[in-house]
Amino acid sequence: MWKLLKEDIDVVFEQDPAARSYFEVVFTYSGLHAIWGHRLAHFFFKKKLFFIARAISQISRFFTGIEIHPGAVIGRRLFIDHGMGVVVGETCEIGNDVTLYQGVTLGGTGKERGKRHPTLGDHVLVATGAKVLGSITIGENSKVGAGSVVLKDVPPNSTVVGIPGKVVIQDGVRVKKQDLNHQNMPDPVMDKCDGMEMKIAALQREINQLKQDDQRQKEGKPL
């Protein structure tokens, strides 16, 4: 147990350059507190003491702003950075050395039974505000871009961005030419508006042509 606790602390120093001392990390890092609270809640969940498990998880949520269902299975050295708003569902499975940023949701897509939350392989990174939904698998060493919504399986060693999420890099090879900077993420609303403007322009041209044809007919001119 002590080795596991030390791993949880050490990974903070590895991932966060702002971490200055063990005292600071142990007493002020909400992501670390949420992980420790989950380990305790998960212990009671496995003992089928569901009310106690949920009570612990809700207390942890109140103090940390991070909601992890006690049924979720979490591997070693999970790092939650600025974790406010992180949600991890009941049947979610998280591998080792995974990083989650604020606002990440590992959730379901409805009221289906059984496995309904994502599985994250080892060394996965899920960036700010990303939503990974449904019983899908994010392969090891993969990255999910900020603000993405992932609804399908992601192969290992991939980078996925957009709404819905699409693989743009796999095994170090660019699948689709695209800038992966967060400020240049795909904007589906703007794309839709651009498409509507093109259709409106085409309809306007057709209307103008019909008006011209009608005017020619009235004047007795050939079309």
Coordinates of C-alpha atoms in Angstrom, one line a residue:
M1 CA 0.0 0.0 0.0
W2 CA 2.8 2.4 0.9
K3 CA 4.6 1.7 -2.4
L4 CA 1.3 2.5 -4.2
L5 CA 0.9 5.8 -2.3
K6 CA 4.4 6.8 -3.1
E7 CA 4.0 6.0 -6.8
D8 CA 0.9 8.3 -6.8
I9 CA 3.0 11.1 -5.3
D10 CA 6.0 10.6 -7.4
V11 CA 4.0 10.7 -10.7
V12 CA 2.9 14.3 -9.7
F13 CA 6.5 15.4 -9.6
E14 CA 7.2 13.7 -12.9
Q15 CA 4.2 15.3 -14.7
D16 CA 3.8 18.7 -13.0
P17 CA 6.7 21.2 -13.0
A18 CA 4.8 23.3 -10.4
A19 CA 5.1 20.6 -7.7
R20 CA 7.7 21.9 -5.2
S21 CA 7.5 19.6 -2.2
Y22 CA 6.0 16.4 -0.9
F23 CA 4.1 18.4 1.8
E24 CA 2.6 20.6 -0.9
V25 CA 1.6 17.7 -3.1
V26 CA 0.1 15.6 -0.3
F27 CA -2.0 18.4 1.2
T28 CA -3.0 20.5 -1.8
Y29 CA -3.3 18.4 -4.9
S30 CA -7.0 17.6 -5.5
G31 CA -6.3 15.0 -8.2
L32 CA -4.2 13.0 -5.8
H33 CA -6.9 13.2 -3.1
A34 CA -9.5 12.0 -5.6
I35 CA -7.4 9.0 -6.6
W36 CA -6.8 8.1 -2.9
G37 CA -10.5 8.5 -2.2
H38 CA -11.3 6.3 -5.1
R39 CA -9.0 3.5 -3.9
L40 CA -10.8 3.5 -0.6
A41 CA -14.2 3.6 -2.2
H42 CA -13.3 0.9 -4.7
F43 CA -12.2 -1.4 -1.8
F44 CA -15.7 -1.2 -0.2
F45 CA -17.3 -1.5 -3.7
K46 CA -15.5 -4.9 -4.2
K47 CA -16.8 -6.0 -0.8
K48 CA -20.4 -5.2 -2.1
L49 CA -20.7 -2.4 0.5
F50 CA -22.2 -0.1 -2.2
F51 CA -23.6 2.6 0.0
I52 CA -20.4 3.1 1.9
A53 CA -18.5 3.1 -1.4
R54 CA -20.8 5.7 -3.0
A55 CA -20.8 7.9 0.2
I56 CA -17.0 8.0 0.1
S57 CA -17.0 8.8 -3.6
Q58 CA -19.5 11.7 -3.1
I59 CA -17.5 13.1 -0.2
S60 CA -14.4 13.0 -2.4
R61 CA -16.4 14.7 -5.2
F62 CA -17.5 17.5 -2.8
F63 CA -14.0 18.3 -1.7
T64 CA -12.1 17.8 -5.0
G65 CA -14.6 18.5 -7.8
I66 CA -13.6 15.1 -9.4
E67 CA -16.3 12.4 -9.6
I68 CA -15.0 8.8 -9.9
H69 CA -17.5 6.0 -9.6
P70 CA -16.3 3.5 -7.0
G71 CA -16.8 0.7 -9.5
A72 CA -14.2 2.1 -12.0
V73 CA -11.0 0.1 -12.2
I74 CA -7.9 2.4 -12.2
G75 CA -4.4 1.3 -12.8
R76 CA -1.2 2.6 -11.3
R77 CA 0.3 6.1 -11.5
L78 CA -2.8 7.9 -12.8
F79 CA -2.2 11.6 -12.9
I80 CA -5.2 14.0 -12.9
D81 CA -4.0 17.6 -13.5
H82 CA -6.2 20.5 -12.5
G83 CA -9.0 17.9 -12.3
M84 CA -12.1 20.1 -11.7
G85 CA -15.0 18.6 -13.6
V86 CA -13.4 15.2 -14.4
V87 CA -16.0 12.4 -14.5
V88 CA -15.2 8.7 -14.6
G89 CA -18.0 6.2 -15.0
E90 CA -18.8 2.9 -13.2
T91 CA -17.5 0.4 -15.8
C92 CA -14.5 2.5 -16.9
E93 CA -11.2 0.8 -17.0
I94 CA -8.0 2.9 -16.9
G95 CA -4.5 1.4 -17.5
N96 CA -1.2 2.4 -16.0
D97 CA 0.5 5.8 -16.4
V98 CA -2.6 7.6 -17.8
T99 CA -3.0 11.4 -17.7
L100 CA -6.4 13.2 -17.5
Y101 CA -6.8 16.9 -17.6
Q102 CA -9.6 19.1 -16.3
G103 CA -13.1 18.7 -17.7
V104 CA -12.5 15.2 -19.1
T105 CA -15.5 12.8 -19.2
L106 CA -15.2 9.1 -19.5
G107 CA -18.9 8.4 -19.7
G108 CA -21.6 6.3 -21.2
T109 CA -24.1 7.0 -24.1
G110 CA -27.4 6.0 -22.5
K111 CA -29.0 3.6 -20.1
E112 CA -27.5 0.4 -21.5
R113 CA -26.5 -2.3 -19.1
G114 CA -23.1 -4.0 -18.7
K115 CA -19.9 -2.5 -20.0
R116 CA -20.9 1.0 -21.0
H117 CA -17.9 3.2 -20.3
P118 CA -14.5 3.5 -22.0
T119 CA -11.3 1.4 -21.5
L120 CA -8.1 3.4 -21.6
G121 CA -4.8 1.5 -22.3
D122 CA -1.5 2.3 -20.7
H123 CA 0.2 5.7 -21.3
V124 CA -3.0 7.3 -22.7
L125 CA -3.4 11.1 -22.4
V126 CA -6.8 12.8 -22.5
A127 CA -6.6 16.6 -22.9
T128 CA -8.7 19.3 -21.4
G129 CA -12.5 19.0 -21.9
A130 CA -12.4 15.9 -24.0
K131 CA -15.3 13.5 -23.9
V132 CA -14.8 9.7 -24.4
L133 CA -18.2 8.1 -24.5
G134 CA -19.4 4.5 -24.6
S135 CA -17.9 1.1 -24.4
I136 CA -14.9 1.9 -26.6
T137 CA -11.2 1.3 -26.2
I138 CA -8.5 3.9 -26.5
G139 CA -5.3 2.0 -27.4
E140 CA -2.1 2.4 -25.4
N141 CA 0.2 5.4 -26.0
S142 CA -2.7 7.3 -27.7
K143 CA -3.6 11.0 -27.2
V144 CA -7.1 12.6 -27.3
G145 CA -7.0 16.3 -28.2
A146 CA -8.6 19.0 -26.1
G147 CA -12.4 19.4 -26.7
S148 CA -12.7 16.2 -28.7
V149 CA -15.7 13.9 -28.5
V150 CA -14.6 10.3 -29.1
L151 CA -17.3 7.7 -29.9
K152 CA -15.3 4.9 -31.6
D153 CA -12.3 2.8 -30.8
V154 CA -8.9 4.4 -31.2
P155 CA -6.0 2.2 -32.3
P156 CA -2.7 2.2 -30.2
N157 CA -0.1 4.9 -30.8
S158 CA -2.7 7.3 -32.3
T159 CA -3.7 11.0 -31.9
V160 CA -7.5 11.7 -32.2
V161 CA -9.1 15.2 -32.4
G162 CA -12.4 16.8 -33.4
I163 CA -16.1 16.3 -33.0
P164 CA -16.6 13.4 -33.6
G165 CA -13.1 12.4 -32.9
K166 CA -11.0 11.2 -35.9
V167 CA -7.5 9.7 -35.9
V168 CA -5.1 12.1 -37.5
I169 CA -1.8 10.5 -36.5
Q170 CA -1.1 6.8 -36.1
D171 CA 2.2 5.2 -35.4
G172 CA 3.9 8.5 -36.0
V173 CA 2.4 8.9 -39.5
R174 CA 0.0 11.8 -40.2
V175 CA -3.3 10.3 -41.4
K176 CA -4.9 13.6 -42.3
K177 CA -3.1 16.8 -42.9
Q178 CA -4.2 18.9 -39.9
D179 CA -2.7 21.3 -37.4
L180 CA -3.0 19.8 -33.9
N181 CA -2.6 23.0 -32.0
H182 CA -5.5 23.4 -29.6
Q183 CA -6.5 26.8 -31.0
N184 CA -6.9 25.3 -34.4
M185 CA -9.2 22.4 -33.5
P186 CA -11.9 21.5 -36.1
D187 CA -15.0 23.7 -35.7
P188 CA -18.0 21.7 -36.9
V189 CA -20.5 24.6 -36.4
M190 CA -18.4 26.8 -38.6
D191 CA -18.1 24.1 -41.2
K192 CA -21.9 23.7 -41.2
C193 CA -22.4 27.4 -41.6
D194 CA -20.0 27.6 -44.5
G195 CA -21.9 24.7 -46.2
M196 CA -25.2 26.5 -45.7
E197 CA -23.8 29.7 -47.1
M198 CA -22.7 27.9 -50.3
K199 CA -26.1 26.3 -50.7
I200 CA -27.8 29.7 -50.2
A201 CA -25.5 31.3 -52.8
A202 CA -26.3 28.5 -55.3
L203 CA -30.1 28.9 -54.7
Q204 CA -29.8 32.7 -55.2
R205 CA -28.1 32.2 -58.5
E206 CA -30.9 29.8 -59.6
I207 CA -33.5 32.4 -58.6
N208 CA -31.8 35.2 -60.5
Q209 CA -31.6 33.0 -63.6
L210 CA -35.3 32.1 -63.4
K211 CA -36.2 35.8 -63.0
Q212 CA -34.1 36.6 -66.1
D213 CA -35.8 33.8 -68.1
D214 CA -39.2 35.0 -67.0
Q215 CA -38.4 38.6 -68.0
R216 CA -37.2 37.4 -71.4
Q217 CA -40.4 35.5 -72.0
K218 CA -42.5 38.6 -71.1
E219 CA -40.5 40.6 -73.6
G220 CA -40.8 37.9 -76.2
K221 CA -37.1 37.3 -76.4
P222 CA -35.6 33.8 -76.9
L223 CA -34.3 32.0 -73.9

